[in-house]
Coordinates of C-alpha atoms in Angstrom, one line a residue:
M1042 CA 74.1 62.8 -29.6
P1043 CA 74.6 60.8 -32.9
K1044 CA 76.3 62.2 -35.8
N1045 CA 74.3 63.0 -38.9
K1046 CA 75.5 60.8 -41.7
G1047 CA 72.8 61.6 -44.3
K1048 CA 72.9 64.1 -47.1
G1049 CA 70.2 66.4 -45.8
G1050 CA 66.8 66.5 -44.2
K1051 CA 63.2 66.6 -45.4
N1052 CA 63.7 69.8 -47.3
R1053 CA 66.3 68.2 -49.6
K1054 CA 63.9 65.3 -50.3
R1055 CA 61.1 67.8 -51.0
A1056 CA 63.4 69.8 -53.4
R1057 CA 64.2 66.6 -55.3
T1058 CA 60.6 65.6 -55.8
R1059 CA 59.6 69.2 -56.9
A1060 CA 62.1 69.0 -59.8
D1061 CA 60.1 66.1 -61.3
D1062 CA 56.9 68.2 -61.4
E1063 CA 58.4 71.1 -63.3
K1064 CA 57.9 69.8 -66.8
R1065 CA 55.7 66.9 -67.5
E1066 CA 53.7 65.9 -70.5
L1067 CA 50.0 66.7 -70.5
V1068 CA 47.9 63.6 -69.9
F1069 CA 44.5 63.3 -71.6
K1070 CA 41.7 61.0 -70.5
E1071 CA 41.3 57.5 -72.0
D1072 CA 38.5 54.9 -71.9
G1073 CA 37.3 54.4 -68.3
Q1074 CA 38.7 57.8 -67.2
E1075 CA 37.0 61.2 -66.7
Y1076 CA 38.0 64.7 -65.7
A1077 CA 36.5 66.0 -62.4
Q1078 CA 36.7 69.0 -60.1
V1079 CA 37.1 68.4 -56.4
L1080 CA 34.1 69.7 -54.4
R1081 CA 35.4 69.0 -50.9
M1082 CA 37.9 66.8 -49.1
L1083 CA 36.4 64.2 -46.8
G1084 CA 39.5 62.8 -45.0
N1085 CA 40.9 59.4 -44.9
G1086 CA 42.2 59.8 -48.5
R1087 CA 38.8 60.5 -50.0
C1088 CA 37.2 63.5 -51.7
E1089 CA 33.9 64.3 -53.3
A1090 CA 34.2 65.4 -56.9
M1091 CA 31.9 66.5 -59.7
C1092 CA 32.8 64.7 -62.9
I1093 CA 32.5 66.5 -66.2
D1094 CA 29.7 64.0 -67.2
G1095 CA 27.6 65.6 -64.5
T1096 CA 27.9 62.8 -61.9
K1097 CA 29.0 63.6 -58.3
R1098 CA 31.3 60.7 -57.2
L1099 CA 33.1 59.7 -54.0
C1100 CA 36.8 59.5 -55.1
H1101 CA 39.6 57.7 -53.4
I1102 CA 43.1 59.1 -53.6
R1103 CA 45.5 56.3 -54.7
G1104 CA 48.3 55.3 -52.5
K1105 CA 51.1 56.6 -54.8
M1106 CA 49.6 60.1 -54.5
H1107 CA 48.6 59.9 -50.8
K1108 CA 50.7 62.4 -48.7
K1109 CA 52.8 63.3 -51.7
V1110 CA 50.4 65.2 -53.9
W1111 CA 48.1 67.6 -52.0
I1112 CA 44.6 67.9 -53.3
A1113 CA 42.3 70.8 -52.3
A1114 CA 38.8 71.8 -53.2
G1115 CA 38.6 73.3 -56.7
D1116 CA 41.4 71.3 -58.2
I1117 CA 41.0 69.5 -61.5
V1118 CA 41.8 65.8 -61.3
L1119 CA 41.7 62.8 -63.6
V1120 CA 39.7 60.0 -62.1
G1121 CA 39.5 56.3 -63.1
L1122 CA 35.9 55.1 -63.2
R1123 CA 34.9 51.8 -61.6
D1124 CA 33.1 49.1 -63.7
Y1125 CA 31.2 47.8 -60.7
Q1126 CA 30.5 51.1 -58.8
D1127 CA 29.3 54.1 -60.8
D1128 CA 29.1 56.4 -57.8
K1129 CA 32.8 55.8 -56.8
A1130 CA 36.1 56.6 -58.6
D1131 CA 39.8 56.7 -58.0
V1132 CA 42.0 59.8 -58.4
I1133 CA 44.7 59.0 -60.8
L1134 CA 46.3 62.4 -61.5
K1135 CA 46.1 66.0 -60.2
Y1136 CA 46.5 68.7 -62.9
M1137 CA 48.6 71.7 -62.0
P1138 CA 46.8 75.1 -62.6
D1139 CA 48.6 75.7 -65.9
E1140 CA 47.7 72.2 -67.1
A1141 CA 44.1 72.8 -66.3
R1142 CA 44.1 76.0 -68.3
L1143 CA 45.6 74.1 -71.3
L1144 CA 42.9 71.4 -71.0
K1145 CA 40.3 74.1 -71.1
A1146 CA 41.9 75.7 -74.1
Y1147 CA 42.0 72.4 -76.0
G1148 CA 38.4 71.9 -75.4
E1149 CA 38.7 68.9 -73.1
L1150 CA 37.0 70.8 -70.2
P1151 CA 33.7 72.6 -70.8
E1152 CA 33.8 76.4 -70.9
S1153 CA 31.5 76.5 -67.8
T1154 CA 34.3 74.9 -65.7
R1155 CA 35.6 77.5 -63.2
L1156 CA 39.3 77.1 -62.5
N1157 CA 41.5 78.5 -59.6
E1158 CA 38.8 78.5 -56.9
G1159 CA 38.9 77.3 -53.4
I1160 CA 35.4 75.8 -53.5
A1161 CA 33.9 74.8 -56.8
G1162 CA 30.8 76.8 -57.6
G1163 CA 31.4 79.5 -54.9
L1164 CA 30.9 83.2 -55.1
D1165 CA 32.9 85.2 -57.6
E1166 CA 35.6 87.3 -56.1
E1167 CA 34.8 90.1 -58.6
D1168 CA 31.3 90.8 -57.1
D1169 CA 30.4 94.5 -57.0
G1170 CA 28.8 94.2 -53.5
A1171 CA 31.8 92.4 -52.0
G1172 CA 33.1 95.5 -50.3
D1173 CA 29.8 96.4 -48.6
D1174 CA 30.2 94.5 -45.4
Y1175 CA 29.0 97.3 -43.2
I1176 CA 25.5 98.6 -42.3
E1177 CA 24.7 102.3 -42.7
F1178 CA 22.3 103.8 -40.1
E1179 CA 20.5 107.1 -40.3
D1180 CA 20.7 109.5 -37.4
E1181 CA 17.1 108.8 -36.4
D1182 CA 17.9 105.1 -36.1
I1183 CA 20.8 105.8 -33.7
D1184 CA 18.6 108.1 -31.5
K1185 CA 16.0 105.3 -31.1
I1186 CA 18.7 103.0 -29.7

């Protein structure tokens, strides 16, 4: 069996890349860019996102982020708009949850944007009827069965 000559495995590499994410400067949108919330992942490095301007776009995750930055439904991302295709865009940057909250506080994201959700526009977790997943029968109903 060959002797390991490296300085560690994939966990060491993962720890090194995590240190870069800790503190980074908040990036705001520029011309030709827009904020978006991921609706669903489509596979093959693509996702469907609802942009803040109200347009639903098919977004392509750029190669630098592919398999390094994991994007899930509900995440806030910065997309680069295409001049020649209005219904498609490219994901440039994924915002961490604290960065997304800061964007909302600065007024970059509208107040109607819902953060920290698995699926954008899903049901609220704080619904009063969420615990009523059972059906209550009367004694007469049980006798009929």
